[in-house]
Coordinates of C-alpha atoms in Angstrom, one line a residue:
X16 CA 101.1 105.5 96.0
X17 CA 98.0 107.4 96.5
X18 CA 94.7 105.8 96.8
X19 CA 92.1 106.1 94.3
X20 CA 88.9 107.5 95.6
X21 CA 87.1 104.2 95.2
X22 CA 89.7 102.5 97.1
X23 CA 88.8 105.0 99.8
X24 CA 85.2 104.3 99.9
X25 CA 86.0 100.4 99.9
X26 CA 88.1 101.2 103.5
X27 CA 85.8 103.2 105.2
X28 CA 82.9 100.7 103.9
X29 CA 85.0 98.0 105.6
X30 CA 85.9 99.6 108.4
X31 CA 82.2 100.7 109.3
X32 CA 81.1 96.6 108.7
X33 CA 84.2 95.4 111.1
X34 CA 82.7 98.3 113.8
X35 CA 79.8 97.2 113.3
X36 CA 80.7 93.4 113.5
X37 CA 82.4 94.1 116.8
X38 CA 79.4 96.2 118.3
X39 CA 77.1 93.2 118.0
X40 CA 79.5 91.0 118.8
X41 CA 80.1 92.8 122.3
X42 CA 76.4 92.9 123.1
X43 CA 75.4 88.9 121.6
X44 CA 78.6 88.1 124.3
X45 CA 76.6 89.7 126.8
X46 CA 73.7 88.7 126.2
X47 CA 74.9 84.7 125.8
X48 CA 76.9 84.9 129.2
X49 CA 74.0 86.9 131.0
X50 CA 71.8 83.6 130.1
X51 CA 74.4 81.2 130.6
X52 CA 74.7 82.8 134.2
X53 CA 70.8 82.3 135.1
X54 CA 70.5 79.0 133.3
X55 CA 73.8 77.6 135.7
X56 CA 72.3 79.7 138.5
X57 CA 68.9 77.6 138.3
X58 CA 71.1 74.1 137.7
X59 CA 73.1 74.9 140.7
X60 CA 69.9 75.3 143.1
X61 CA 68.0 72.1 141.6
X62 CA 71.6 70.7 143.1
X63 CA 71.3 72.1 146.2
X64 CA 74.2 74.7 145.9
X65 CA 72.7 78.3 146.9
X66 CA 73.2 80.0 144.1
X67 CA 73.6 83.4 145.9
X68 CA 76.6 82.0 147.6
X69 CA 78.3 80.7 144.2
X70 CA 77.0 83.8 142.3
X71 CA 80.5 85.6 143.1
X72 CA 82.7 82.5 141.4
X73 CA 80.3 82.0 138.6
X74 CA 80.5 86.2 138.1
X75 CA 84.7 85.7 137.8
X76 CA 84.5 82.3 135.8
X77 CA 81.7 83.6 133.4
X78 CA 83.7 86.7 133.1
X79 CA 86.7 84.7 131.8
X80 CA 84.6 82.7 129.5
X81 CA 83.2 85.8 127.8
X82 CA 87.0 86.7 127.5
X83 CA 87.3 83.5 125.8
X84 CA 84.6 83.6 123.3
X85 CA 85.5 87.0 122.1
X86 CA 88.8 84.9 121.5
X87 CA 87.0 82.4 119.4
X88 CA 85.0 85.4 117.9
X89 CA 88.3 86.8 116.3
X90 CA 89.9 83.4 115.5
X91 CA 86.9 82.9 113.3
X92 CA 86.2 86.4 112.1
X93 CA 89.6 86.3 110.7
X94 CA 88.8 83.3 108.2
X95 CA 85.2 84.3 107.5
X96 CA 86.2 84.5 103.4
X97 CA 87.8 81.3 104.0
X98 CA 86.1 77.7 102.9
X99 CA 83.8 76.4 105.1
X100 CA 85.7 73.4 106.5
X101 CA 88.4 75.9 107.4
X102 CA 85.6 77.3 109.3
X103 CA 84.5 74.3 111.3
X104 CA 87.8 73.5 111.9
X105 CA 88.9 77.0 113.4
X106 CA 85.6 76.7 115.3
X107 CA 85.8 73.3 117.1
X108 CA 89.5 73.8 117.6
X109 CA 89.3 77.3 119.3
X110 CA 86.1 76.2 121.2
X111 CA 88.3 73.1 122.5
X112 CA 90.9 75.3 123.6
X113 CA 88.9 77.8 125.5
X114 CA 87.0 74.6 126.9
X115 CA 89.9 73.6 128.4
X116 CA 91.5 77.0 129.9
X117 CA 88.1 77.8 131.4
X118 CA 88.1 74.1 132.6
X119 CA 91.5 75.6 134.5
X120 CA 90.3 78.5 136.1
X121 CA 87.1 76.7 137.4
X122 CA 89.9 74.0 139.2
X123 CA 91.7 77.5 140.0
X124 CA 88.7 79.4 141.8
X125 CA 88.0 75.9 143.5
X126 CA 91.3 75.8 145.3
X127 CA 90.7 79.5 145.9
X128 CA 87.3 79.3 147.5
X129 CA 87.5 75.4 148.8
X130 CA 90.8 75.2 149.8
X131 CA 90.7 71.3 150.4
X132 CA 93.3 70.2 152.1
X133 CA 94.4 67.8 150.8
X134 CA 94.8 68.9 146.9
X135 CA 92.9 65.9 145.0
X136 CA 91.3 66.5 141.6
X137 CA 88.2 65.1 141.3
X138 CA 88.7 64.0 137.5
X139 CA 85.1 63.0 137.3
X140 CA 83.8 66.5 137.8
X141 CA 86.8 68.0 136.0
X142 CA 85.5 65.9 133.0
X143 CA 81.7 66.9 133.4
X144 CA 83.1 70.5 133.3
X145 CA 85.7 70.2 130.0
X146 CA 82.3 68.7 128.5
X147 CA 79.8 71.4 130.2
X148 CA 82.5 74.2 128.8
X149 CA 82.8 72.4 125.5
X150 CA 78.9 72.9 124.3
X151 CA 79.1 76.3 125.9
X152 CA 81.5 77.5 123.9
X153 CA 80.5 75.7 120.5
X154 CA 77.0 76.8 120.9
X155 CA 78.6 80.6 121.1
X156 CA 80.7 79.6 118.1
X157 CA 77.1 78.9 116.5
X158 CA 75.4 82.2 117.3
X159 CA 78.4 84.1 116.4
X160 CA 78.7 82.5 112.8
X161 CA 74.8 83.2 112.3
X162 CA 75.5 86.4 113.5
X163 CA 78.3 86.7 110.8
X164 CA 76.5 85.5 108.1
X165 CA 73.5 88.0 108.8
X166 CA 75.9 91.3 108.5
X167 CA 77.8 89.5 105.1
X168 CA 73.7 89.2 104.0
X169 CA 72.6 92.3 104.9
X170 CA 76.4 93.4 103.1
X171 CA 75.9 91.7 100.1
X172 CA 72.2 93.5 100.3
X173 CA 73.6 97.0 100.6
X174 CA 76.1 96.6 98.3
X175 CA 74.1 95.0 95.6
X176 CA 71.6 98.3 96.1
X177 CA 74.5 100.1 95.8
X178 CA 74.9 98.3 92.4
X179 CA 71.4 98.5 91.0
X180 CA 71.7 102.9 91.9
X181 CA 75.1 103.1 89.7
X182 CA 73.5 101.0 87.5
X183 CA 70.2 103.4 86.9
X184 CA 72.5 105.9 87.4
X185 CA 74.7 105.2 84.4
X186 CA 71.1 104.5 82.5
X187 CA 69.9 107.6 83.3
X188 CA 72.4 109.5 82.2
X189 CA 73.1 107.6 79.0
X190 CA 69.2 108.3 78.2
X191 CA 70.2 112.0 79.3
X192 CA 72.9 112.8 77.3
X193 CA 71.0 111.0 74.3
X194 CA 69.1 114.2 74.2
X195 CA 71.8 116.6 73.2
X196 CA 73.1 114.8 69.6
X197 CA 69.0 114.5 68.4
X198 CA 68.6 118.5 69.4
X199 CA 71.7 119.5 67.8
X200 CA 70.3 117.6 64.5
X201 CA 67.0 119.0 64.3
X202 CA 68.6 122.5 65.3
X203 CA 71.1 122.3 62.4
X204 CA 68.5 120.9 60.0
X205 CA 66.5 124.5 61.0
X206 CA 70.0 126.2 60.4
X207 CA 70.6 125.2 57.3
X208 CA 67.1 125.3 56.0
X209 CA 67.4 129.3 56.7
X210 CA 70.8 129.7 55.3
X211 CA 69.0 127.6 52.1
X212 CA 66.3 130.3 52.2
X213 CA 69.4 133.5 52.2
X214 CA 68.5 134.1 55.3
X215 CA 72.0 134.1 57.0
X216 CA 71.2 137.0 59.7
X217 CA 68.7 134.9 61.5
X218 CA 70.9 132.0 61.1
X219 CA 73.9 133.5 62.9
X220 CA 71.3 134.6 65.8
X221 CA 69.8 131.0 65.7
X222 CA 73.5 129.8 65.8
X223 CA 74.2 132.0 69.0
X224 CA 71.2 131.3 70.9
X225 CA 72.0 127.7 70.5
X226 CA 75.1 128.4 71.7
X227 CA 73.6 129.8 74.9
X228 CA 70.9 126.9 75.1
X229 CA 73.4 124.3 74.9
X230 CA 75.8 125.6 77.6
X231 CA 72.7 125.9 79.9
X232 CA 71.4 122.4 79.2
X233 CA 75.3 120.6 79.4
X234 CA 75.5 122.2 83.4
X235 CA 72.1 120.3 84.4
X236 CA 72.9 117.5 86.2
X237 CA 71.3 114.4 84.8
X238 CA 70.4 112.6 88.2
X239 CA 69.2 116.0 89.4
X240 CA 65.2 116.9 89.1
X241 CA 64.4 120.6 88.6
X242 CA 61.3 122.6 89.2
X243 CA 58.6 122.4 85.9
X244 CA 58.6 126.3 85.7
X245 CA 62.6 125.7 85.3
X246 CA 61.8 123.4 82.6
X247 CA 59.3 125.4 81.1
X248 CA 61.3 128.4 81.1
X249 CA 64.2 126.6 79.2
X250 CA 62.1 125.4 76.2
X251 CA 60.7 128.7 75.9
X252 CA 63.9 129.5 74.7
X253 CA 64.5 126.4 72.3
X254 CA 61.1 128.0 71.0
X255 CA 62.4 130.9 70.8
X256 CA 65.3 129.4 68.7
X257 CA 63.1 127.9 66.4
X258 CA 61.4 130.8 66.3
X259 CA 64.1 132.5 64.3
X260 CA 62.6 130.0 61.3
X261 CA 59.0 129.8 62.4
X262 CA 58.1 132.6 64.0
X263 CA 55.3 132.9 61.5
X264 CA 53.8 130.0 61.7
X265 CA 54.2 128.9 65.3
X266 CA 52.3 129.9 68.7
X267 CA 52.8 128.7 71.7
X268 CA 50.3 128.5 74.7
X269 CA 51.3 126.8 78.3
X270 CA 48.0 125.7 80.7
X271 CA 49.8 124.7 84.1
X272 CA 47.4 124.4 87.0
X273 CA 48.0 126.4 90.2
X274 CA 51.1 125.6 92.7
X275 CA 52.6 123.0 90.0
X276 CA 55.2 125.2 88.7
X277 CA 57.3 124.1 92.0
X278 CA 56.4 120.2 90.8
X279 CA 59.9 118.6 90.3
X280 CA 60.4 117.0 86.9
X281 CA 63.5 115.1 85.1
X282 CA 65.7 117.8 83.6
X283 CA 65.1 118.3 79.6
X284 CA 62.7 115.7 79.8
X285 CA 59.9 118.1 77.7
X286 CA 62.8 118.3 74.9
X287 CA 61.8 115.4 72.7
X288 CA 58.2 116.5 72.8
X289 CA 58.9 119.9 72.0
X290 CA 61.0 119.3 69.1
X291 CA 58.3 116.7 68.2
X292 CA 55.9 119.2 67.9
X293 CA 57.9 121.6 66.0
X294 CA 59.5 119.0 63.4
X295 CA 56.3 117.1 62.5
X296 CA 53.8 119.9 63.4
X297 CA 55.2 123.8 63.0
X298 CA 57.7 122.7 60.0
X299 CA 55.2 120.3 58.1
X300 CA 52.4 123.2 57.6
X301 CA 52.3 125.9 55.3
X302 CA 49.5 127.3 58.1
X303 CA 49.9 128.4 61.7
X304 CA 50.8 125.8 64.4
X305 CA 49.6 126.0 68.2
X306 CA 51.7 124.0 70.4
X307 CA 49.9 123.7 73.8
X308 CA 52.3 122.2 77.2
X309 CA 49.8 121.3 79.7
X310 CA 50.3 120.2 83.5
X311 CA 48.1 118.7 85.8
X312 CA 47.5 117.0 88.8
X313 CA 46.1 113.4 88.3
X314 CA 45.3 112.3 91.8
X315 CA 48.3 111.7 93.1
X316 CA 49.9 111.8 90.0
X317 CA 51.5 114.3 87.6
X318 CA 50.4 114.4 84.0
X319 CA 52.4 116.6 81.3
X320 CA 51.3 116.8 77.8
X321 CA 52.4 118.6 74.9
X322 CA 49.9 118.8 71.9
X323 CA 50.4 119.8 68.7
X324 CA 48.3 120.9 65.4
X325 CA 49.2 118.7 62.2
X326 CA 49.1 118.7 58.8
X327 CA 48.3 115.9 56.1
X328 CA 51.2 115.8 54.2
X329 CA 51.1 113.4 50.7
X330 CA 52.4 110.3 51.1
X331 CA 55.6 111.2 49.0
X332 CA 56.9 114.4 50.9
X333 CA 56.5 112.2 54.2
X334 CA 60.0 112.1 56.0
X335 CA 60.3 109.1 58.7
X336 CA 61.6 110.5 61.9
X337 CA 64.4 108.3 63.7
X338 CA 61.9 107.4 66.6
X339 CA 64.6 108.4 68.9
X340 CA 62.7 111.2 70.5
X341 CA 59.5 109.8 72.0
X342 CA 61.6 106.6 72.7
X343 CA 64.2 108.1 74.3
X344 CA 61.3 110.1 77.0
X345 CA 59.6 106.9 77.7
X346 CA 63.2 105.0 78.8
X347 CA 63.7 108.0 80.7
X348 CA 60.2 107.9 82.7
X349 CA 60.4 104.5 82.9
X350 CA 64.0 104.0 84.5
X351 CA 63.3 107.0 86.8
X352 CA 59.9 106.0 88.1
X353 CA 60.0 102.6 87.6
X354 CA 56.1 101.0 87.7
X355 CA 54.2 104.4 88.0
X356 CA 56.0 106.6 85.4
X357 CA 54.7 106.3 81.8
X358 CA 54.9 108.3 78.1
X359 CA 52.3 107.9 75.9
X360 CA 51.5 109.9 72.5
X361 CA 48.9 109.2 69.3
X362 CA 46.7 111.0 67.8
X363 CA 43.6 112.7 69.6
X364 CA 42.0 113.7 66.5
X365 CA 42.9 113.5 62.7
X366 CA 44.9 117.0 63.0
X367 CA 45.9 117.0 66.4
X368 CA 48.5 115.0 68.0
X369 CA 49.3 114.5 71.6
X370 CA 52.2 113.1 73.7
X371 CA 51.7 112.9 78.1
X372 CA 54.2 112.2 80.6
X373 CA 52.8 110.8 83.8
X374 CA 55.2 111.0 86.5
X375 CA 54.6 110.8 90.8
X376 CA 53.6 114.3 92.0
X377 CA 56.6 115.6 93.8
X378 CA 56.9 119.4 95.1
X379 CA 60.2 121.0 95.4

């Protein structure tokens, strides 16, 4: 059976946290022995036993004990999911068992080095060692569990980061996409209000260059920023759409300050504000409309506006929008640049209405 890719991901995460496991493992060994050697070292010589004699024993019975406590390592790496009396239990009971087979090879390198002749064990000093070896190796059972529990925190960190991205992720994108289904329902509102005026020629153009607007907006990638003379560029040509309907009566003018054509910007975020303008500003007047898209740097900040002439319409030809537009640019600043991204929009004076983006000043 072949492996989804997620299931693929999940092995090599868990493979890179056992490697890792094992790395600091290796070098907390070392380091724990290296001190254990020094602290018996400076015992030894308050005892009077020179401890560069006994250094060479102590080097071969340390040695085993490290050998020992990567034992004990595994032994409890290997029930880390498991309950935590499991885990005390695994812990004293390994710890005991190394106690006592590095009890044996201390007896072992006595005979070695000492050779007494007679043999006699001397049960009193075989005992202080089982209980000497005992805290040795419980202590490393200790560090190594606090040094398990920081990688599952620092895990559970990662992966809970990992989380929150899809999470925005899937936000982001659900925000993005929102864009499409309100410009295709402003678009076909301009459609049919030319084929209700006979127009049907510039209706089959507008038809075909939404055709061509559409396939270029669907290949943007959502999670993917693109440069503001991109964006620009692209609702020059849903102006030039609308255009088929308002050409008349609609004017555009763009004021971007110098170098921030390369300032990176959500894909289709200007949408919205554009079809703002031109649904409650070019197709409410019987006059001609400027619609002005502005971009400046704020100090370290990037502010993008898009203003709009208006007309008093009576109270009974007003048509309530869905809200969906300006609503939809806000979530979008908001979720992306969360704290320091912002969309606000009103009116600057009776006939004149204004919506800015402020977004961090990033250069591509």
């Amino acid at each position: 059976m072949a492996m989804k890719p997620e299931d693929d991901a999940r092995s090599v995460d868990e493979s890179a946290y056992i490697a890792s496991v094992r790395r600091a493992t290796l070098w907390l060994g070392l380091l724990y022995w290296f001190v254990e050697f020094l602290i018996s070292s400076i015992l030894w010589a308050i005892l009077g036993i020179d401890p560069i004699m006994s250094a060479p024993g102590k080097l071969l019975l340390m040695s085993c004990g490290m050998v020992f406590s990567y034992g004990i390592a595994a032994a409890m790496f290997g029930v880390r999911h498991q309950h935590i009396a499991l885990k005390i239990v695994v812990g004293f009971t390994t710890a005991l068992m190394a106690a006592i087979a590095n009890t044996g090879v201390d007896f072992l390198l006595y005979l070695f080095i000492v050779r007494p002749d007679p043999i006699t064990p001397d049960w009193t000093s075989i005992g202080y060692t089982l209980v000497y070896s005992m805290a040795t190796f419980v202590g490393w059972s200790f560090f190594f569990v606090a040094l398990l529990y920081s990688f599952e925190l620092r895990e559970r960190e990662r992966r809970l980061a990992i989380t929150r991205e899809e999470a925005l992720a899937a936000q982001m994108r659900a925000l993005r996409y929102q864009v499409n289904p309100h410009f295709l329902f402003n678009t076909l509102n301009s459609i049919t209000g030319l084929i209700e005026e006979g127009q049907s020629l510039a209706a089959t153009r507008m038809v075909m260059s939404l055709s061509n607007f559409l396939r270029t907006t669907l290949e943007l990638d959502p999670l993917h920023d693109v440069r503001l003379a991109d964006e620009l560029a692209l609702q020059a040509r849903y102006l030039h759409i609308e255009g088929e309907r308002y050409c008349d009566r609609m004017r555009l003018r763009m004021d971007i300050d110098t170098g921030l054509e390369e300032a990176l910007v959500p894909s289709l975020i200007l949408q919205p504000l554009i079809e703002n303008a031109v649904k409650h500003g070019v197709s409410r007047s019987p006059d001609q409309v400027e619609i002005v898209i502005s971009a400046a740097k704020v100090g370290h900040a990037l502010e993008i506006s898009v203003e709009n002439d208006i007309a008093a319409a009576p109270e009974t030809e007003r048509r309530p929008g869905t809200g969906i537009g300006l609503k939809n640019v806000a979530d979008r600043v908001q979720a992306r640049f969360p704290g320091v991204g912002a969309c606000v929009s009103g009116l600057v004076t009776p006939g004149r209405f204004r919506a800015a983006i402020t977004m961090p000043l990033r250069l591509a």
